[in-house]
Short mmCIF file of C-alpha atoms in Angstrom, two decimals:
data_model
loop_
_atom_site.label_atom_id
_atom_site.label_comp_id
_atom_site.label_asym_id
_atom_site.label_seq_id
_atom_site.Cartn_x
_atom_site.Cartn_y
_atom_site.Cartn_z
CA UNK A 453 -9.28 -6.98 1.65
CA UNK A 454 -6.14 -5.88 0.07
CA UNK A 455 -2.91 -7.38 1.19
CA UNK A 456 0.93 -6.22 0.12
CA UNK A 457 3.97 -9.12 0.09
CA UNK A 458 7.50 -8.25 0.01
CA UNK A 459 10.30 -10.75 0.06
CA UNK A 460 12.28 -11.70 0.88
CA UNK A 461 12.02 -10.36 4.26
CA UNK A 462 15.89 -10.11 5.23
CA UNK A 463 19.12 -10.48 2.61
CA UNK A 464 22.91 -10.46 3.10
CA UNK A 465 24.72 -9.77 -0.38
CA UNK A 466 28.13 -9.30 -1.68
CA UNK A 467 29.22 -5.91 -2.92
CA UNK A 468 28.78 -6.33 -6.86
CA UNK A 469 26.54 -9.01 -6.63
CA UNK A 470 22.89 -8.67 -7.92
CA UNK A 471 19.71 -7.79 -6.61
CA UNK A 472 16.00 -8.45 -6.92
CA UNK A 473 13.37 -7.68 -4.44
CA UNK A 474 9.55 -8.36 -5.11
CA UNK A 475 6.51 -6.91 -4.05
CA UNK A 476 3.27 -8.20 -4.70
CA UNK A 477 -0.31 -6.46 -4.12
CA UNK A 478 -3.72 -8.38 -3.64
CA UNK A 479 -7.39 -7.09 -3.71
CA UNK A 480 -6.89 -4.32 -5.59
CA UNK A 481 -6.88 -3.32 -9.18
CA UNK A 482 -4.39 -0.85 -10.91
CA UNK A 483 -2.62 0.50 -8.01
CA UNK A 484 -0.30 3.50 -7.99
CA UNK A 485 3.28 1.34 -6.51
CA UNK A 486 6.27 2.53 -4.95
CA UNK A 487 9.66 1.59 -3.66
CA UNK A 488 11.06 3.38 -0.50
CA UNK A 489 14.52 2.84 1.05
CA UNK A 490 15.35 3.98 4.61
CA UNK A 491 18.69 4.14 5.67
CA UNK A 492 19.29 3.25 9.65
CA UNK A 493 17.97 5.88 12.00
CA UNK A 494 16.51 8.03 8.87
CA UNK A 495 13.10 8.87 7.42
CA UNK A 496 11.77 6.78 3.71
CA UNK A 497 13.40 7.88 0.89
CA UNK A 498 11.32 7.77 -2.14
CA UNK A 499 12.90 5.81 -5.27
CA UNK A 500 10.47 4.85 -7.73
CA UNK A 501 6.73 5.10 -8.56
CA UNK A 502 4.62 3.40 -11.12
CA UNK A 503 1.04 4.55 -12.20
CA UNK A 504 0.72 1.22 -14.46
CA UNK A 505 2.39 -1.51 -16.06
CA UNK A 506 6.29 -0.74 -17.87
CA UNK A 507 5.27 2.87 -16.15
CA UNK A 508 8.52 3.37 -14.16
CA UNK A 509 9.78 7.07 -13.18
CA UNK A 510 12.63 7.60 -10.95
CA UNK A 511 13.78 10.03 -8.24
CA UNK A 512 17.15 9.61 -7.67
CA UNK A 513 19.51 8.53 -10.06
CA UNK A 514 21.57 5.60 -8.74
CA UNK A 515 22.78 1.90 -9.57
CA UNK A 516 18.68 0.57 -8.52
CA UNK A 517 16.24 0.37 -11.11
CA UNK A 518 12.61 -0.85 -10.54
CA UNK A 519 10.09 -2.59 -13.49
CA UNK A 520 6.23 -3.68 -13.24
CA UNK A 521 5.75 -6.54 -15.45
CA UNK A 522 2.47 -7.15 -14.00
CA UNK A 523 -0.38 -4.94 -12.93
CA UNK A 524 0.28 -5.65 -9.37
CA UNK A 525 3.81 -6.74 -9.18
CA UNK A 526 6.82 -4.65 -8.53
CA UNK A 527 10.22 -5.23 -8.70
CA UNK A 528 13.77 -3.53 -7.67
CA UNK A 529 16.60 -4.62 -8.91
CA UNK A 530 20.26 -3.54 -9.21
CA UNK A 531 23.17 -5.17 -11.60
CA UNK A 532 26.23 -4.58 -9.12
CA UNK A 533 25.31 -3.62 -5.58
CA UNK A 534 27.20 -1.25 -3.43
CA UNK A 535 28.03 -1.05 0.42
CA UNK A 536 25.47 2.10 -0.10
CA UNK A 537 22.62 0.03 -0.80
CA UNK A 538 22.48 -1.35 2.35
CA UNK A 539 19.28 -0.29 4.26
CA UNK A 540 15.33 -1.35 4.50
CA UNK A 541 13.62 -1.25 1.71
CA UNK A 542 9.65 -0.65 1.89
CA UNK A 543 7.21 -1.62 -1.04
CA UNK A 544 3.76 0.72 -0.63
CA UNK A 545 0.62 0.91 -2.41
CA UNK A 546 -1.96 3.64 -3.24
CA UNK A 547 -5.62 3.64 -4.64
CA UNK A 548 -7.79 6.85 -5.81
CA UNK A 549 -7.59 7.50 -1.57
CA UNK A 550 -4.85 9.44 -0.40
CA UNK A 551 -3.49 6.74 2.03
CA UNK A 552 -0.36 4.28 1.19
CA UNK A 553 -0.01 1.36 2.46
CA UNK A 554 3.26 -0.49 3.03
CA UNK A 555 4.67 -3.90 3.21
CA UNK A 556 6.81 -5.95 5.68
CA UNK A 557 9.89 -4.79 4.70
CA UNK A 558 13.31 -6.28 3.07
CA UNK A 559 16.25 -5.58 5.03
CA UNK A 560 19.26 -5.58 3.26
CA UNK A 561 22.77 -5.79 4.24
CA UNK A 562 25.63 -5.28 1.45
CA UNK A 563 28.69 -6.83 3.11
CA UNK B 152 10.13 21.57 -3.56
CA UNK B 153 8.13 19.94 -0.39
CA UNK B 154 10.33 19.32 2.87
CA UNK B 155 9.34 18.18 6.39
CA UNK B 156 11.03 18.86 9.38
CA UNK B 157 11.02 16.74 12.60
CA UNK B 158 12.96 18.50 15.26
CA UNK B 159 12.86 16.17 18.44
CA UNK B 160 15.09 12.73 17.33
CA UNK B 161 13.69 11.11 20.65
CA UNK B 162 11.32 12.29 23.39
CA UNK B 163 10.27 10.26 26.35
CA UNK B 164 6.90 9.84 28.14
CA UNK B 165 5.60 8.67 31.36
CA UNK B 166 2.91 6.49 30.32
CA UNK B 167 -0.23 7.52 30.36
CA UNK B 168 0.73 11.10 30.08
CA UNK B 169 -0.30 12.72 26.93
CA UNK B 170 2.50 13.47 24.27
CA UNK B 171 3.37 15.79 21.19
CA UNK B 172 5.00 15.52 18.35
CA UNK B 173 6.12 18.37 16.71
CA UNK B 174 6.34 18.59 12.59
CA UNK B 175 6.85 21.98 9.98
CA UNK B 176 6.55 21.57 6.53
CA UNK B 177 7.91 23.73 3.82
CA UNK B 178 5.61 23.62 0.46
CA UNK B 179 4.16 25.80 -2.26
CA UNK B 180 1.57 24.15 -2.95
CA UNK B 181 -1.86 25.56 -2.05
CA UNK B 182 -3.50 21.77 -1.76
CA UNK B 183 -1.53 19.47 0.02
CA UNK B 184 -2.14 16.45 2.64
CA UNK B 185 -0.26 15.84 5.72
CA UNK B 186 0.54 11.66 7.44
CA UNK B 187 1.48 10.56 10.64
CA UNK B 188 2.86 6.77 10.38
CA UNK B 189 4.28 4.73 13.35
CA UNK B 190 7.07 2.55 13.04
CA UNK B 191 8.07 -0.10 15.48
CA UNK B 192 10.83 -2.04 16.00
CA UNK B 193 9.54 -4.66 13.78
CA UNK B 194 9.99 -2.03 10.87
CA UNK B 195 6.15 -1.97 9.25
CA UNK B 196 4.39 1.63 8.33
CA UNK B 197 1.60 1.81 10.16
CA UNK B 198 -1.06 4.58 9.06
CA UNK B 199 -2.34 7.17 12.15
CA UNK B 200 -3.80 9.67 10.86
CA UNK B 201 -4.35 12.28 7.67
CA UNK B 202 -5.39 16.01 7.53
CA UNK B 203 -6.07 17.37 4.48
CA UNK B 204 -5.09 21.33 3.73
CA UNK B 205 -8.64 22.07 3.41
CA UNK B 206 -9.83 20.79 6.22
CA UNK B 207 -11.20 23.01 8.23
CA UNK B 208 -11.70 20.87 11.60
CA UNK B 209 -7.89 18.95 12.95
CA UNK B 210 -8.23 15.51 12.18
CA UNK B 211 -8.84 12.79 15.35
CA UNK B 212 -8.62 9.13 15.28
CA UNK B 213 -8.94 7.28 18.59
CA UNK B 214 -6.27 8.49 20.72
CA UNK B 215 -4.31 10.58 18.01
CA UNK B 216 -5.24 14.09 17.02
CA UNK B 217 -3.31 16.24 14.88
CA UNK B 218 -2.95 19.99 15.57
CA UNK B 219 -2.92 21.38 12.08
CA UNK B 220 -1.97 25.16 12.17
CA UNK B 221 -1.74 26.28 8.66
CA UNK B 222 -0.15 29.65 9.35
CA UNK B 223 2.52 28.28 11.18
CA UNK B 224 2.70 25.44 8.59
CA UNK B 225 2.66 22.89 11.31
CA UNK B 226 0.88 19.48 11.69
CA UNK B 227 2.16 18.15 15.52
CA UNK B 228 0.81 14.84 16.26
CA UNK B 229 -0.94 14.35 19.79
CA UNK B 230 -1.33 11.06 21.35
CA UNK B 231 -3.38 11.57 24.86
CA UNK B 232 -2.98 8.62 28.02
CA UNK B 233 -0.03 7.40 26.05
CA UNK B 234 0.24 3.50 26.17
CA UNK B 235 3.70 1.16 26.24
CA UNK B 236 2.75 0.07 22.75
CA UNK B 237 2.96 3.67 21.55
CA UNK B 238 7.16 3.37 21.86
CA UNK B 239 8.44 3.61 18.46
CA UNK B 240 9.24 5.99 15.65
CA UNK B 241 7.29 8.28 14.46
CA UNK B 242 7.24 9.97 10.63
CA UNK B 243 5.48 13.32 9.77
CA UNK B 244 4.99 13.05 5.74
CA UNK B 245 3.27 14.65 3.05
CA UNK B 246 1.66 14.03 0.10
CA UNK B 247 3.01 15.33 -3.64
CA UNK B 248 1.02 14.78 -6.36
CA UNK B 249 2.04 14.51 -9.83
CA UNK B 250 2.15 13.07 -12.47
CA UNK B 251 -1.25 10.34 -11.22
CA UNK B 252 0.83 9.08 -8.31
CA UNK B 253 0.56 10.39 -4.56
CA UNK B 254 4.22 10.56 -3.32
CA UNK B 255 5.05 10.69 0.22
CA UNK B 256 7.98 13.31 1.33
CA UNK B 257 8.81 11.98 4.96
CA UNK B 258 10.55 13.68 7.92
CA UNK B 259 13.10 12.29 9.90
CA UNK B 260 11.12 10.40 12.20
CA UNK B 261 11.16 11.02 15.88
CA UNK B 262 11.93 7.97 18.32
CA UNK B 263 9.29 8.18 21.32
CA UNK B 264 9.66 5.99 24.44
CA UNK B 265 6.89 5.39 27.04
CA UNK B 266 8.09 4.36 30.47
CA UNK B 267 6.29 2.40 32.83
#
């Protein structure tokens, strides 16, 4: 069966400090991957998707940028975070089947 | 471009009453698929249920049913004898595809409490 990781599961940064969150898919082979962030109280935001490996495309333009080195490993990352960032962010998985399937969750906090 | 629209922000239930959830959806598209996911407080997306724009019956799983009325461009999520575990929050989304990837366009969510 296919399983997704995120983690970690909670983080408390400093404005301008760095960020990488990791998401990791099992069981599957060439997933479609995608980063989500949801603000408190608000619906998923979409941020990036990935139909392969280096295959990055963006929605919204901000200071977060996302890579796949690995076939089933994706990452988000930002140089300098901002009090904006702040939020939970949700890693999610797709097949050839129209159903996505998320992970745990990393809830960060920008202080 | 796709939006949905999730009017009630919280709605509360005796349990074991049946319960709607009301979502519109603005698209173009002619093929299109419609999500319900529940959220609880420990902040996973759980998958309910799916109805495809073709379908021609509404879509059932276990105690949810979605009333999909294409005219009115609505896709309200039903949950009958409505159960304590049912209290969380609830997104309407839909599918975009492009591009090889299915990307989800969510609603607001709406926050649904069961009392005892």
């Amino acid at each position: 069966s296919q399983t997704i990781h995120q983690w970690p599961a909670t983080l408390v940064q400093p404005v301008g400090s760095p960020l990488s969150l990791e998401c990791t898919v099992e069981g599957t082979s060439n997933p479609n991957l995608y980063w989500y962030r949801q603000a408190a109280g608000r619906g998923l935001q979409l941020l990036f998707y990935s139909v392969g490996i280096g295959q990055i495309s963006s929605e919204v333009p901000q200071n977060l940028s996302a890579s796949r080195p690995q076939d089933r490993q994706f990452i988000l990352s930002s140089k300098k975070l901002l009090l904006s960032d702040s939020g939970f962010y949700l890693c999610a998985w797709s097949s050839s089947s129209y159903e996505q399937y998320f992970g745990p969750g990393t809830r960060l906090t920008v202080t | 471009a796709q939006k949905i629209t999730q009017t009630q922000p919280g709605m509360f239930v005796q349990e074991k009453e049946a319960v709607t959830l009301d979502c519109t959806y603005d698209t173009s598209d002619q093929s299109y698929g419609l999500f319900w996911y529940k959220q609880p407080s420990s902040g996973e997306m759980i998958f309910l249920i799916y109805q495809g724009s073709y379908d021609e019956q509404n879509a059932t799983e276990g105690r949810y049913s979605l009333n999909f009325q294409k005219a009115r461009k609505s896709a309200n999520l039903v949950i009958s004898a409505s159960q304590l575990g049912d209290s969380a929050m609830y997104f309407c989304a839909m599918r975009d595809i492009r591009k090889g990837a299915q990307k989800l366009v969510f609603g607001q969510g709406t926050r649904l409490t069961i009392n005892p």
